[in-house]
């Protein structure tokens, strides 16, 4: 099979009337489309659908746009003739905290492939993207203040807490919620989902 499926149920919390947002990744270029979501509420879900090439959705901070700090989808390669689209889902835990993401594929962040949830007037998407594109190449990639390694799990270094599972190879997520990911498998779904649960980082 082309993609592994990891469906993580991270917290025994039920949200009602949540909104689902869909974001296309790599559809026609080094882009998240839309590149920002405003007004996302607690419990809302953002479904990143990987349309082409080999991208990631990786959490960072406003101050360091291209440095992993938090959850990570891991690389989602999509063959040109792929019949399935991998999907990575993030659930908003704190609507007051902006969330910042980038693609960690080599040089994509530096070319502006970044994404924001609930940016603020003081920390706008445009500022975030400009910083991403102005950063030195050495700041790219997966290094960061987490102990998560490169396989796609992340724990926020000191923020409000972020948990997620991102690697189909070795999903393990730990976080302040203490919730354990529950893995299930479905090969019939057209959309393959990796779910992550993320809280805002204070940075
Ligand atoms: C996706 O990109 C990563 C990082 O560049 C690379 O290690 C991996 O082999 C790529 N996967 C495919 C299928 O090209
Ligand atoms: C997709 O393309 C690859 C390489 O071009 C090929 O090996 C594979 O058989 C193709 N798969 C399908 C389902 O066409
Ligand atoms: C939500 O985020 C805001 C802004 O970062 C922060 O002040 C607040 O403490 C956070 N709330 C929770 C419950 O973490
Ligand atoms: C990006 O960072 C990785 C390691 O994090 C490094 O190997 C790579 O050379 C960097 N890319 C550039 C263009 O400097
Ligand atoms: Cu990319």
Short mmCIF file of C-alpha atoms and ligand atoms in Angstrom, two decimals:
data_model
loop_
_atom_site.label_atom_id
_atom_site.label_comp_id
_atom_site.label_asym_id
_atom_site.label_seq_id
_atom_site.Cartn_x
_atom_site.Cartn_y
_atom_site.Cartn_z
CA UNK A 1 0.00 0.00 0.00
CA UNK A 2 1.09 3.45 -0.76
CA UNK A 3 0.44 5.22 2.49
CA UNK A 4 0.27 4.07 6.00
CA UNK A 5 -2.64 5.18 8.03
CA UNK A 6 -2.45 6.42 11.52
CA UNK A 7 -5.58 7.61 13.18
CA UNK A 8 -4.85 8.92 16.58
CA UNK A 9 -7.49 9.63 19.12
CA UNK A 10 -5.65 11.83 21.47
CA UNK A 11 -8.04 13.14 24.01
CA UNK A 12 -11.32 11.94 25.41
CA UNK A 13 -12.86 15.31 24.79
CA UNK A 14 -15.98 15.80 22.79
CA UNK A 15 -16.48 19.04 20.92
CA UNK A 16 -19.76 20.05 19.45
CA UNK A 17 -20.42 22.12 16.39
CA UNK A 18 -16.80 22.13 15.39
CA UNK A 19 -15.79 23.42 12.00
CA UNK A 20 -13.68 21.43 9.59
CA UNK A 21 -11.25 23.37 7.45
CA UNK A 22 -9.51 21.90 4.43
CA UNK A 23 -6.08 23.04 3.33
CA UNK A 24 -4.46 21.84 0.12
CA UNK A 25 -0.75 21.23 0.40
CA UNK A 26 1.47 21.40 -2.65
CA UNK A 27 -1.37 21.87 -5.06
CA UNK A 28 0.39 23.58 -7.93
CA UNK A 29 3.48 24.67 -6.09
CA UNK A 30 5.09 25.31 -2.73
CA UNK A 31 1.87 26.39 -1.15
CA UNK A 32 -0.65 25.85 1.55
CA UNK A 33 -4.02 26.87 0.17
CA UNK A 34 -5.43 28.76 1.95
CA UNK A 35 -2.24 29.89 3.64
CA UNK A 36 -3.98 31.01 6.79
CA UNK A 37 -7.14 30.40 8.74
CA UNK A 38 -8.62 33.05 10.94
CA UNK A 39 -11.38 32.65 13.43
CA UNK A 40 -10.69 29.02 14.18
CA UNK A 41 -12.32 28.00 17.43
CA UNK A 42 -11.41 25.45 20.03
CA UNK A 43 -12.26 22.02 18.73
CA UNK A 44 -12.12 23.01 15.09
CA UNK A 45 -10.18 20.68 12.84
CA UNK A 46 -7.85 21.56 10.02
CA UNK A 47 -7.44 18.82 7.44
CA UNK A 48 -4.25 19.16 5.44
CA UNK A 49 -4.57 17.28 2.17
CA UNK A 50 -1.31 16.52 0.42
CA UNK A 51 -1.91 16.88 -3.30
CA UNK A 52 1.52 16.43 -4.83
CA UNK A 53 5.24 15.98 -4.37
CA UNK A 54 6.66 15.48 -0.93
CA UNK A 55 5.73 18.04 1.69
CA UNK A 56 5.13 18.24 5.42
CA UNK A 57 3.01 20.20 7.84
CA UNK A 58 5.31 20.98 10.72
CA UNK A 59 4.64 23.24 13.67
CA UNK A 60 7.04 26.04 14.49
CA UNK A 61 6.90 29.34 16.29
CA UNK A 62 6.35 32.86 15.06
CA UNK A 63 9.90 33.77 15.99
CA UNK A 64 11.49 30.81 14.22
CA UNK A 65 9.27 29.97 11.28
CA UNK A 66 11.43 27.22 9.83
CA UNK A 67 12.40 25.39 13.00
CA UNK A 68 10.27 22.51 14.18
CA UNK A 69 8.64 23.04 17.54
CA UNK A 70 5.63 20.87 18.05
CA UNK A 71 3.75 18.46 15.90
CA UNK A 72 4.81 17.22 12.51
CA UNK A 73 3.04 15.30 9.80
CA UNK A 74 6.29 13.85 8.57
CA UNK A 75 6.99 13.69 4.86
CA UNK A 76 3.94 12.87 2.78
CA UNK A 77 5.19 11.78 -0.62
CA UNK A 78 2.51 11.65 -3.28
CA UNK A 79 3.28 9.95 -6.57
CA UNK A 80 2.14 11.64 -9.73
CA UNK A 81 -0.27 8.81 -10.39
CA UNK A 82 -1.40 8.44 -6.80
CA UNK A 83 -4.98 7.39 -6.27
CA UNK A 84 -5.03 8.21 -2.58
CA UNK A 85 -4.42 11.52 -0.91
CA UNK A 86 -2.80 11.49 2.49
CA UNK A 87 -4.34 13.78 5.05
CA UNK A 88 -3.01 15.15 8.31
CA UNK A 89 -5.44 16.67 10.77
CA UNK A 90 -4.83 19.16 13.49
CA UNK A 91 -7.34 20.09 16.14
CA UNK A 92 -7.27 23.55 17.61
CA UNK A 93 -7.07 23.47 21.39
CA UNK A 94 -6.71 27.13 22.20
CA UNK A 95 -8.28 29.67 19.91
CA UNK A 96 -6.41 32.48 21.62
CA UNK A 97 -3.02 31.13 20.67
CA UNK A 98 -1.89 31.52 17.07
CA UNK A 99 -0.46 28.39 15.49
CA UNK A 100 2.44 28.49 13.06
CA UNK A 101 3.43 25.84 10.56
CA UNK A 102 5.88 25.30 7.72
CA UNK A 103 6.93 22.63 5.26
CA UNK A 104 10.24 21.15 6.29
CA UNK A 105 11.17 19.81 2.87
CA UNK A 106 14.56 21.25 1.95
CA UNK A 107 14.29 24.99 1.27
CA UNK A 108 10.50 25.04 1.00
CA UNK A 109 10.07 27.14 4.12
CA UNK A 110 12.67 29.59 2.87
CA UNK A 111 10.62 29.84 -0.30
CA UNK A 112 7.61 30.83 1.73
CA UNK A 113 5.78 27.55 2.24
CA UNK A 114 4.26 28.43 5.59
CA UNK A 115 0.84 28.45 7.18
CA UNK A 116 -0.85 30.13 10.13
CA UNK A 117 -3.93 29.64 12.27
CA UNK A 118 -5.41 32.64 14.00
CA UNK A 119 -2.61 35.11 13.34
CA UNK A 120 -2.99 38.44 15.13
CA UNK A 121 -2.50 42.07 14.12
CA UNK A 122 0.83 41.99 15.94
CA UNK A 123 1.86 38.67 14.43
CA UNK A 124 0.48 38.48 10.94
CA UNK A 125 0.83 35.78 8.34
CA UNK A 126 2.70 38.23 6.11
CA UNK A 127 5.26 38.90 8.83
CA UNK A 128 5.65 35.21 9.50
CA UNK A 129 6.17 34.41 5.86
CA UNK A 130 8.63 37.26 5.39
CA UNK A 131 10.69 35.99 8.31
CA UNK A 132 10.60 32.49 6.88
CA UNK A 133 11.92 33.74 3.58
CA UNK A 134 14.55 35.89 5.21
CA UNK A 135 16.00 33.21 7.37
CA UNK A 136 19.34 31.69 6.60
CA UNK A 137 19.36 28.26 5.09
CA UNK A 138 20.92 26.83 8.22
CA UNK A 139 17.71 27.50 10.06
CA UNK A 140 15.69 25.14 7.95
CA UNK A 141 14.53 21.69 8.75
CA UNK A 142 13.84 19.69 11.78
CA UNK A 143 16.15 20.95 14.42
CA UNK A 144 14.49 22.62 17.30
CA UNK A 145 13.87 22.76 20.95
CA UNK A 146 12.11 19.50 21.22
CA UNK A 147 13.31 16.08 22.07
CA UNK A 148 11.04 14.54 19.53
CA UNK A 149 13.62 13.69 16.97
CA UNK A 150 12.80 13.68 13.34
CA UNK A 151 10.22 11.00 13.15
CA UNK A 152 7.25 13.19 13.60
CA UNK A 153 6.27 13.41 17.19
CA UNK A 154 6.66 16.58 19.07
CA UNK A 155 6.27 17.98 22.48
CA UNK A 156 6.30 21.67 23.00
CA UNK A 157 9.40 22.83 24.74
CA UNK A 158 7.72 25.00 27.27
CA UNK A 159 4.49 26.28 25.96
CA UNK A 160 0.95 25.37 26.61
CA UNK A 161 1.59 21.84 25.48
CA UNK A 162 1.29 20.34 22.09
CA UNK A 163 0.83 16.75 21.25
CA UNK A 164 0.60 15.07 17.98
CA UNK A 165 1.36 11.99 16.08
CA UNK A 166 2.86 12.32 12.72
CA UNK A 167 4.83 9.31 11.78
CA UNK A 168 3.30 6.20 10.46
CA UNK A 169 6.43 4.31 11.35
CA UNK A 170 6.54 4.88 15.05
CA UNK A 171 3.60 6.83 16.27
CA UNK A 172 3.98 7.79 19.85
CA UNK A 173 2.68 10.93 21.30
CA UNK A 174 3.05 12.11 24.79
CA UNK A 175 1.95 15.34 26.20
CA UNK A 176 0.57 17.14 29.11
CA UNK A 177 -2.84 15.75 28.47
CA UNK A 178 -1.51 12.31 29.12
CA UNK A 179 -3.70 11.01 26.36
CA UNK A 180 -2.39 8.03 24.52
CA UNK A 181 -2.83 7.82 20.81
CA UNK A 182 -5.04 5.04 19.70
CA UNK A 183 -4.07 3.69 16.38
CA UNK A 184 -6.44 2.28 13.91
CA UNK A 185 -6.14 1.30 10.35
CA UNK A 186 -8.21 1.75 7.30
CA UNK A 187 -7.08 0.97 3.83
CA UNK A 188 -10.34 1.67 2.16
CA UNK A 189 -10.56 5.34 2.91
CA UNK A 190 -9.78 7.60 0.04
CA UNK A 191 -8.40 10.05 2.52
CA UNK A 192 -5.76 8.72 4.81
CA UNK A 193 -5.67 10.58 8.02
CA UNK A 194 -3.07 11.28 10.58
CA UNK A 195 -4.57 13.17 13.42
CA UNK A 196 -2.76 15.51 15.68
CA UNK A 197 -3.92 17.58 18.57
CA UNK A 198 -2.20 20.82 19.10
CA UNK A 199 -2.20 23.54 21.63
CA UNK A 200 -0.83 26.96 21.06
CA UNK A 201 2.74 27.64 21.83
CA UNK A 202 3.41 30.77 23.74
CA UNK A 203 6.01 31.98 21.30
C1 LIG B 1 10.61 12.92 0.80
O1 LIG B 1 11.54 13.89 1.23
C2 LIG B 1 12.42 13.44 2.26
C3 LIG B 1 13.29 14.59 2.69
O2 LIG B 1 13.90 15.21 1.61
C4 LIG B 1 13.23 12.28 1.76
O3 LIG B 1 14.05 11.80 2.80
C5 LIG B 1 12.30 11.19 1.28
O4 LIG B 1 13.07 10.15 0.73
C6 LIG B 1 11.34 11.72 0.26
N1 LIG B 1 10.40 10.66 -0.09
C7 LIG B 1 10.18 10.31 -1.34
C8 LIG B 1 9.25 9.17 -1.56
O5 LIG B 1 10.69 10.90 -2.28
C1 LIG B 2 2.77 4.91 -10.88
O1 LIG B 2 3.98 5.35 -11.46
C2 LIG B 2 5.09 4.55 -11.07
C3 LIG B 2 6.34 5.18 -11.61
O2 LIG B 2 6.08 6.09 -12.63
C4 LIG B 2 4.89 3.14 -11.57
O3 LIG B 2 5.98 2.34 -11.17
C5 LIG B 2 3.62 2.59 -11.00
O4 LIG B 2 3.37 1.31 -11.54
C6 LIG B 2 2.45 3.49 -11.30
N1 LIG B 2 1.29 3.00 -10.59
C7 LIG B 2 0.09 2.95 -11.15
C8 LIG B 2 -1.01 2.45 -10.30
O5 LIG B 2 -0.09 3.31 -12.31
C1 LIG B 3 -4.46 30.08 25.39
O1 LIG B 3 -3.54 30.92 24.71
C2 LIG B 3 -3.38 32.18 25.33
C3 LIG B 3 -2.51 33.01 24.41
O2 LIG B 3 -1.28 32.37 24.18
C4 LIG B 3 -2.78 31.99 26.70
O3 LIG B 3 -2.66 33.24 27.33
C5 LIG B 3 -3.70 31.10 27.52
O4 LIG B 3 -3.10 30.83 28.76
C6 LIG B 3 -3.95 29.81 26.78
N1 LIG B 3 -4.95 29.04 27.52
C7 LIG B 3 -4.72 27.80 27.89
C8 LIG B 3 -5.83 27.12 28.59
O5 LIG B 3 -3.67 27.23 27.68
C1 LIG B 4 18.68 22.44 6.04
O1 LIG B 4 18.89 21.82 7.29
C2 LIG B 4 19.40 20.51 7.18
C3 LIG B 4 19.50 19.93 8.55
O2 LIG B 4 18.57 20.47 9.41
C4 LIG B 4 20.74 20.56 6.49
O3 LIG B 4 21.24 19.25 6.32
C5 LIG B 4 20.61 21.21 5.14
O4 LIG B 4 21.87 21.33 4.55
C6 LIG B 4 19.97 22.56 5.27
N1 LIG B 4 19.74 23.13 3.95
C7 LIG B 4 20.45 24.13 3.51
C8 LIG B 4 20.09 24.63 2.15
O5 LIG B 4 21.34 24.67 4.16
CU1 LIG B 5 7.02 21.55 0.87
#
